[in-house]
Amino acid sequence: MAINYYYIDFGISTRITPDSPSRLVVGSWGLDWEPPELSETVPYDPFKLDVFLIGNLMRRQFCDKYSNLAMLEPLMSRMVHQDPARRPTAAEAHKQFQAIRRSVSFMNRCWSLQPRDSYLLVTAFRHTYSLGLKERLRPAIGE
């Protein structure tokens, strides 16, 4: 079963047609104030901005919060590079994400996300639970 994710902009988009003479925009309004290129006067590439925004969202909501996502950090760093020209395209980022996903072992893919501030005992229980022992533990924990 395929899962699709859609990242939307809540009404601040710009339509750029394939035959558009320019692929640059201006504007500084948005929910993320970290992109360095945001400007009301200097045009920038909105596609490179999208890569930054998705990378920053992934970094802040996942990599910064969970300890077992270190394999994503190089990709996130590339996506949020201060120089938009050095960021990957969305297609390149997707390709790198797929390669990272293929490189992660089956066991690591089964593990639940581990909060960075989690206690060792809680982490051990989460690993045990997420690796398929949850069915055997269920009667022991009163479910």
Short mmCIF file of C-alpha atoms in Angstrom, two decimals:
data_model
loop_
_atom_site.label_atom_id
_atom_site.label_comp_id
_atom_site.label_asym_id
_atom_site.label_seq_id
_atom_site.Cartn_x
_atom_site.Cartn_y
_atom_site.Cartn_z
CA MET A 1 0.00 0.00 0.00
CA ALA A 2 1.50 3.32 -1.06
CA ILE A 3 1.40 6.27 1.30
CA ASN A 4 1.27 9.77 -0.16
CA TYR A 5 2.23 12.90 1.74
CA TYR A 6 1.26 16.38 0.61
CA TYR A 7 3.03 19.48 1.83
CA ILE A 8 0.82 22.54 1.28
CA ASP A 9 1.37 26.25 1.74
CA PHE A 10 -1.92 27.54 3.18
CA GLY A 11 -2.60 30.13 0.47
CA ILE A 12 0.78 31.75 -0.18
CA SER A 13 1.72 29.86 -3.33
CA THR A 14 2.82 31.15 -6.70
CA ARG A 15 1.83 29.30 -9.85
CA ILE A 16 4.73 28.83 -12.23
CA THR A 17 3.79 27.27 -15.55
CA PRO A 18 6.25 25.17 -17.56
CA ASP A 19 6.50 27.95 -20.17
CA SER A 20 6.96 30.73 -17.60
CA PRO A 21 9.81 33.08 -18.58
CA SER A 22 10.91 33.39 -14.95
CA ARG A 23 10.99 30.85 -12.16
CA LEU A 24 11.83 33.41 -9.49
CA VAL A 25 9.55 34.98 -6.87
CA VAL A 26 9.70 37.52 -4.06
CA GLY A 27 8.05 37.41 -0.67
CA SER A 28 8.93 36.95 2.96
CA TRP A 29 5.66 35.85 4.53
CA GLY A 30 5.43 32.31 5.90
CA LEU A 31 5.50 30.17 9.01
CA ASP A 32 9.25 29.43 8.84
CA TRP A 33 11.50 32.46 9.22
CA GLU A 34 14.79 30.57 8.89
CA PRO A 35 15.23 30.46 5.08
CA PRO A 36 17.98 32.98 4.31
CA GLU A 37 16.67 33.89 0.86
CA LEU A 38 13.26 35.23 1.91
CA SER A 39 12.98 38.77 0.58
CA GLU A 40 10.35 41.24 -0.56
CA THR A 41 12.77 42.77 -3.08
CA VAL A 42 15.39 40.18 -4.15
CA PRO A 43 13.95 37.37 -6.33
CA TYR A 44 14.69 33.78 -5.29
CA ASP A 45 14.03 30.24 -6.51
CA PRO A 46 10.82 28.99 -4.84
CA PHE A 47 11.70 25.36 -5.58
CA LYS A 48 14.95 25.62 -3.60
CA LEU A 49 12.93 27.32 -0.86
CA ASP A 50 10.52 24.35 -0.82
CA VAL A 51 13.48 21.99 -0.36
CA PHE A 52 14.68 24.13 2.57
CA LEU A 53 11.23 24.19 4.17
CA ILE A 54 10.69 20.43 3.95
CA GLY A 55 14.24 19.76 5.16
CA ASN A 56 13.80 22.16 8.07
CA LEU A 57 10.46 20.60 8.98
CA MET A 58 12.01 17.11 8.97
CA ARG A 59 15.04 18.30 10.94
CA ARG A 60 13.03 20.14 13.61
CA GLN A 61 10.19 17.62 13.99
CA PHE A 62 12.17 14.40 13.67
CA CYS A 63 15.99 14.58 13.67
CA ASP A 64 16.19 17.08 16.55
CA LYS A 65 13.69 15.10 18.66
CA TYR A 66 14.66 11.47 18.06
CA SER A 67 18.05 9.83 18.54
CA ASN A 68 17.73 6.98 16.04
CA LEU A 69 17.43 9.09 12.89
CA ALA A 70 21.11 10.00 12.53
CA MET A 71 21.15 8.48 9.03
CA LEU A 72 18.92 11.37 7.86
CA GLU A 73 21.11 14.17 9.22
CA PRO A 74 23.41 14.47 6.15
CA LEU A 75 20.38 14.81 3.86
CA MET A 76 18.70 17.33 6.16
CA SER A 77 21.93 19.37 6.31
CA ARG A 78 22.08 19.50 2.51
CA MET A 79 18.41 20.49 2.28
CA VAL A 80 18.80 23.42 4.68
CA HIS A 81 22.12 24.69 3.31
CA GLN A 82 22.37 28.47 3.63
CA ASP A 83 23.27 28.75 -0.06
CA PRO A 84 20.20 27.75 -2.11
CA ALA A 85 22.42 26.83 -5.08
CA ARG A 86 24.06 24.12 -2.94
CA ARG A 87 20.75 22.50 -1.94
CA PRO A 88 19.56 19.42 -3.80
CA THR A 89 16.52 19.61 -6.03
CA ALA A 90 13.39 17.92 -4.70
CA ALA A 91 14.05 14.97 -7.04
CA GLU A 92 17.66 14.66 -5.81
CA ALA A 93 16.55 14.84 -2.16
CA HIS A 94 13.92 12.16 -2.82
CA LYS A 95 16.50 9.93 -4.52
CA GLN A 96 18.92 10.34 -1.59
CA PHE A 97 16.10 9.62 0.89
CA GLN A 98 15.26 6.41 -0.97
CA ALA A 99 18.93 5.35 -0.90
CA ILE A 100 19.09 6.04 2.85
CA ARG A 101 15.92 4.05 3.42
CA ARG A 102 17.31 1.08 1.46
CA SER A 103 20.52 1.20 3.53
CA VAL A 104 18.69 0.90 6.87
CA SER A 105 18.43 -2.67 8.14
CA PHE A 106 15.07 -4.36 8.61
CA MET A 107 15.58 -4.41 12.38
CA ASN A 108 16.30 -0.68 12.52
CA ARG A 109 13.22 0.05 10.40
CA CYS A 110 11.11 -1.86 12.94
CA TRP A 111 12.34 0.14 15.93
CA SER A 112 10.09 2.86 17.21
CA LEU A 113 11.35 6.44 17.31
CA GLN A 114 13.46 7.05 20.41
CA PRO A 115 13.07 10.48 22.02
CA ARG A 116 16.46 12.04 22.75
CA ASP A 117 15.49 12.62 26.39
CA SER A 118 14.25 9.05 26.96
CA TYR A 119 15.49 7.01 29.94
CA LEU A 120 17.45 3.81 29.24
CA LEU A 121 14.76 1.52 30.71
CA VAL A 122 12.03 3.21 28.66
CA THR A 123 14.20 2.92 25.53
CA ALA A 124 14.77 -0.80 26.17
CA PHE A 125 11.03 -1.37 26.59
CA ARG A 126 10.22 0.56 23.40
CA HIS A 127 12.75 -1.49 21.42
CA THR A 128 11.35 -4.75 22.79
CA TYR A 129 7.78 -3.67 22.09
CA SER A 130 8.50 -2.43 18.58
CA LEU A 131 10.44 -5.54 17.54
CA GLY A 132 7.35 -7.74 17.67
CA LEU A 133 7.33 -8.90 21.26
CA LYS A 134 4.34 -6.69 21.96
CA GLU A 135 1.91 -9.57 21.37
CA ARG A 136 3.71 -11.75 23.91
CA LEU A 137 3.98 -8.90 26.44
CA ARG A 138 0.36 -7.81 26.14
CA PRO A 139 -1.04 -10.28 28.76
CA ALA A 140 1.84 -9.42 31.10
CA ILE A 141 1.08 -5.72 31.06
CA GLY A 142 -2.65 -6.15 31.51
CA GLU A 143 -4.07 -5.38 28.07
#
